[in-house]
Structures are given as structure tokens and as C-alpha cells.
Amino acid sequence: AQSVAQPEDQVNVAEGNPLTVKCTYSVSGNPYLFWYVQYPNRGLQFLLKYITGDNLVKGSYGFEAEFNKSQTSFHLKKPSALVSDSALYFCAVRDVFSKAGSYQLTFGKGTKLSVIP
Amino acid sequence: SQTIHQWPATLVQPVGSPLSLECTVEGTSNPNLYWYRQAAGRGLQLLFYSVGIGQISSEVPQNLSASRPQDRQFILSSKKLLLSDSGFYLCAWTPRENTEAFFGQGTRLTVV
């Protein structure tokens, strides 16, 4: 079974400060890891992914994430937060070997990011 | 490029009425298709997924059903809606070789 934990329901950060949204995962094999962002009443937008290779992954809108296998973490980061980054962020994991070839993603419960002007 | 269409964007339905939400994908073939429900603006619950025409797998028992009549069409249905069916429904697809999922814009369903 695979699972994702996002330990913080909400993260508040001042505009211009660095931000971190935490994610830890559990899979039986090697993970594929993803971050998505959701604005109110909209679908999820893909931000970045880790499949293999460099542990530091760069994505859209200046976001990046670091894969740490020993800590089973994939925290989302941005050096300087913008008010427009305020949204709901989801971490997701897929085991390389998923049942029935369906390649299902398992999502965390989401973290609400509020960037304060 | 690939795009996913989901409609309607909002829907208000009385208890006991039927439901049909539609999702189509363009620009790809043989996608894996998914229906998720998001309650209270938070976690995503996988309802159904499909790896091919007519192949539907259900993740949770519920008042809903899904069908895939064509390769790039995925339909979520109910014969009689319950109040508890209210929520935000999201369709998504992944390519067969599969990395990230791509989501539709969602349907806000309110059962009254």
C-alpha cells in the first residue's frame, strides 16, 4: 500500500520570505512523487515531479522540491513567496508497481498556504 | 497538446434525481481515466478508474457508477442522488506510460 502525509493543515508565510510545505510518503517500492496546486473551485494543476535522477526538482512558478529517500520526504519549497502563491497544495505518490496497471496516485489531504502581504 | 474537458462546472440537483457528469480527453489515445471527489475543499477520494473501454474499477461502494463508452470519454452517473453526494468532482487522466495526472476543472455538485 502507498500513502502520503502532509502534516500541516495550514502554512502562513510573509510575502518575500521562503516557504516550505512538507510531505512524507510510504511505498513498498520506488516512488514517483508529485506536487499539485489548487485554486478555489478549480482543478488541480501539476507543479513538479520526481521520477529519478537529481534529488532537487525544479517546477513551475519558481517552485522546487527535494527528494530525500532516507527520510521518505518530498518537501515543496520556494525561495520568495508571492501573495498569488496562496492556494491549496497537494503531494501525491505512485508506487512504480501499482495494481492492475492502473498507475493510481495517492494524494495527501492538502496544505493550505496563505502568503501574507 | 492534450486537453481535458469536464462539464458542467456547477450543478444543483434535488435529492432523488439522476446525475450524469461527462469528461472527455483530447490529443491522446488509450488514457487511464479517473473520477475523484473532493469534500470540504480538502482531500481527494478516488471513486473510479478505467484502463480501457468498458473497464471500470470502483474504489469505494457508493451511490454512483461510472462508464467508459469510448476511449476518451468517461461518465459519472447516479440513478438517485443523496444529500451526501454533494461535493466537488474531478476527472483526471494519465498516459499509459504514466507519470503525472492531468485534471479537469471540476464540477461543483450541490444536492438539495
Coordinates of N, CA and C in Angstrom, one line a residue, chain B residues 6-76:
Chain B
Q6 N -14.4 18.9 -18.8 CA -15.3 18.4 -17.9 C -16.5 19.3 -17.7
W7 N -17.7 18.8 -17.8 CA -18.9 19.6 -17.6 C -20.0 18.9 -17.0
P8 N -21.0 19.7 -16.4 CA -21.0 21.1 -16.3 C -20.0 21.6 -15.2
A9 N -19.8 22.9 -15.0 CA -19.0 23.4 -14.0 C -19.7 23.4 -12.6
T10 N -20.9 23.7 -12.7 CA -21.7 23.7 -11.4 C -23.1 23.0 -11.7
L11 N -23.6 22.4 -10.7 CA -24.9 21.7 -10.8 C -25.6 21.7 -9.5
V12 N -26.9 22.0 -9.5 CA -27.7 21.9 -8.3 C -28.8 20.9 -8.7
Q13 N -28.9 19.9 -7.9 CA -29.9 18.8 -8.2 C -30.7 18.5 -7.0
P14 N -32.0 18.1 -7.1 CA -32.8 17.7 -5.9 C -32.4 16.3 -5.6
V15 N -32.6 16.0 -4.3 CA -32.5 14.6 -3.8 C -33.4 13.7 -4.6
G16 N -32.8 12.5 -5.0 CA -33.6 11.5 -5.8 C -33.5 11.7 -7.3
S17 N -32.9 12.8 -7.7 CA -32.8 13.0 -9.2 C -31.6 12.2 -9.7
P18 N -31.6 12.0 -11.0 CA -30.4 11.3 -11.6 C -29.3 12.3 -11.9
L19 N -28.1 11.7 -12.1 CA -26.9 12.5 -12.4 C -26.1 12.0 -13.5
S20 N -25.6 12.9 -14.3 CA -24.6 12.5 -15.4 C -23.6 13.6 -15.6
L21 N -22.4 13.3 -15.2 CA -21.2 14.2 -15.4 C -20.3 13.6 -16.5
E22 N -19.9 14.4 -17.4 CA -19.1 13.9 -18.5 C -17.7 14.5 -18.6
C23 N -16.8 13.7 -19.0 CA -15.4 14.1 -19.1 C -14.8 13.5 -20.4
T24 N -14.2 14.4 -21.2 CA -13.5 13.9 -22.4 C -12.1 14.4 -22.5
V25 N -11.2 13.6 -23.1 CA -9.8 13.9 -23.3 C -9.5 14.1 -24.7
E26 N -8.8 15.0 -25.1 CA -8.4 15.2 -26.5 C -6.9 15.2 -26.6
G27 N -6.4 14.7 -27.8 CA -5.0 14.8 -28.1 C -4.2 13.6 -27.6
T28 N -4.9 12.5 -27.2 CA -4.2 11.3 -26.8 C -5.0 10.1 -27.0
S29 N -4.5 9.0 -26.9 CA -5.3 7.7 -27.0 C -4.9 6.8 -25.9
N30 N -5.8 5.9 -25.6 CA -5.7 4.9 -24.5 C -5.3 5.5 -23.2
P31 N -5.9 6.6 -22.8 CA -5.5 7.1 -21.5 C -6.1 6.3 -20.4
N32 N -5.5 6.3 -19.2 CA -6.2 5.9 -18.0 C -7.0 7.1 -17.5
L33 N -8.2 6.8 -17.1 CA -9.2 7.8 -16.7 C -9.6 7.6 -15.2
Y34 N -9.9 8.7 -14.5 CA -10.2 8.7 -13.1 C -11.3 9.7 -12.8
W35 N -12.1 9.3 -11.8 CA -13.1 10.2 -11.1 C -12.7 10.3 -9.7
Y36 N -12.5 11.5 -9.2 CA -12.2 11.8 -7.8 C -13.4 12.7 -7.3
R37 N -13.6 12.6 -5.9 CA -14.4 13.5 -5.3 C -13.6 14.2 -4.2
Q38 N -13.9 15.5 -4.1 CA -13.2 16.3 -3.1 C -14.3 16.9 -2.2
A39 N -14.2 16.6 -0.9 CA -15.2 17.1 0.1 C -14.6 18.2 0.9
A40 N -15.4 19.2 1.1 CA -15.0 20.3 2.0 C -13.6 20.9 1.6
G41 N -13.4 21.0 0.3 CA -12.2 21.6 -0.2 C -10.9 21.0 0.2
R42 N -10.9 19.7 0.5 CA -9.7 19.1 1.0 C -9.3 17.9 0.3
G43 N -9.2 16.8 1.0 CA -8.6 15.6 0.4 C -9.4 15.0 -0.8
L44 N -8.7 14.3 -1.6 CA -9.2 13.7 -2.8 C -9.5 12.2 -2.5
Q45 N -10.7 11.8 -2.9 CA -11.1 10.4 -2.8 C -11.3 9.8 -4.2
L46 N -10.5 8.8 -4.5 CA -10.6 8.2 -5.8 C -11.9 7.4 -5.8
L47 N -12.8 7.6 -6.8 CA -14.1 6.9 -6.9 C -14.0 5.8 -7.9
F48 N -13.5 6.1 -9.1 CA -13.5 5.1 -10.1 C -12.2 5.3 -11.0
Y49 N -11.7 4.3 -11.6 CA -10.7 4.4 -12.6 C -11.0 3.4 -13.7
S50 N -10.4 3.8 -14.9 CA -10.6 2.9 -16.1 C -9.3 2.8 -16.9
V51 N -9.0 1.6 -17.3 CA -7.8 1.4 -18.1 C -8.2 1.2 -19.5
G52 N -9.5 1.1 -19.9 CA -9.9 0.9 -21.2 C -11.4 0.9 -21.4
I53 N -11.8 0.9 -22.6 CA -13.3 1.0 -22.9 C -14.0 -0.1 -22.2
G54 N -15.0 0.2 -21.4 CA -15.9 -0.7 -20.7 C -15.2 -1.3 -19.5
Q55 N -14.0 -0.9 -19.2 CA -13.3 -1.4 -18.0 C -13.3 -0.4 -16.9
I56 N -14.1 -0.7 -15.8 CA -14.3 0.3 -14.7 C -14.0 -0.4 -13.4
S57 N -13.2 0.2 -12.6 CA -12.9 -0.3 -11.3 C -13.4 0.7 -10.3
S58 N -14.0 0.2 -9.2 CA -14.6 1.1 -8.2 C -13.7 1.0 -6.9
E59 N -13.4 2.1 -6.4 CA -12.6 2.1 -5.2 C -13.4 2.1 -3.9
V60 N -14.6 2.6 -3.9 CA -15.4 2.7 -2.7 C -16.9 2.4 -3.1
P61 N -17.6 1.6 -2.3 CA -19.0 1.4 -2.6 C -19.8 2.7 -2.3
Q62 N -20.7 3.0 -3.2 CA -21.4 4.3 -3.1 C -22.6 4.3 -4.0
N63 N -23.3 5.4 -4.1 CA -24.5 5.6 -4.8 C -24.2 6.0 -6.3
L64 N -22.9 5.9 -6.7 CA -22.5 6.4 -8.0 C -22.0 5.2 -8.9
S65 N -22.0 5.4 -10.2 CA -21.4 4.5 -11.1 C -20.7 5.2 -12.2
A66 N -19.9 4.5 -12.9 CA -19.1 5.2 -14.0 C -19.1 4.3 -15.2
S67 N -19.0 4.9 -16.4 CA -18.9 4.2 -17.6 C -17.9 4.8 -18.6
R68 N -17.4 4.0 -19.4 CA -16.4 4.5 -20.4 C -16.9 3.9 -21.8
P69 N -17.8 4.6 -22.4 CA -18.3 4.2 -23.7 C -17.4 4.3 -24.9
Q70 N -16.5 5.3 -24.8 CA -15.5 5.5 -25.8 C -14.1 5.7 -25.2
D71 N -13.1 5.6 -26.0 CA -11.7 5.6 -25.5 C -11.4 6.8 -24.6
R72 N -11.9 8.0 -25.0 CA -11.5 9.2 -24.3 C -12.7 9.9 -23.7
Q73 N -13.7 9.1 -23.3 CA -14.9 9.6 -22.7 C -15.2 8.8 -21.4
F74 N -15.4 9.5 -20.3 CA -15.6 8.9 -19.0 C -16.8 9.6 -18.4
I75 N -17.8 8.8 -17.9 CA -19.1 9.4 -17.4 C -19.3 8.9 -16.0
L76 N -19.7 9.9 -15.2 CA -20.1 9.5 -13.8 C -21.6 9.7 -13.7

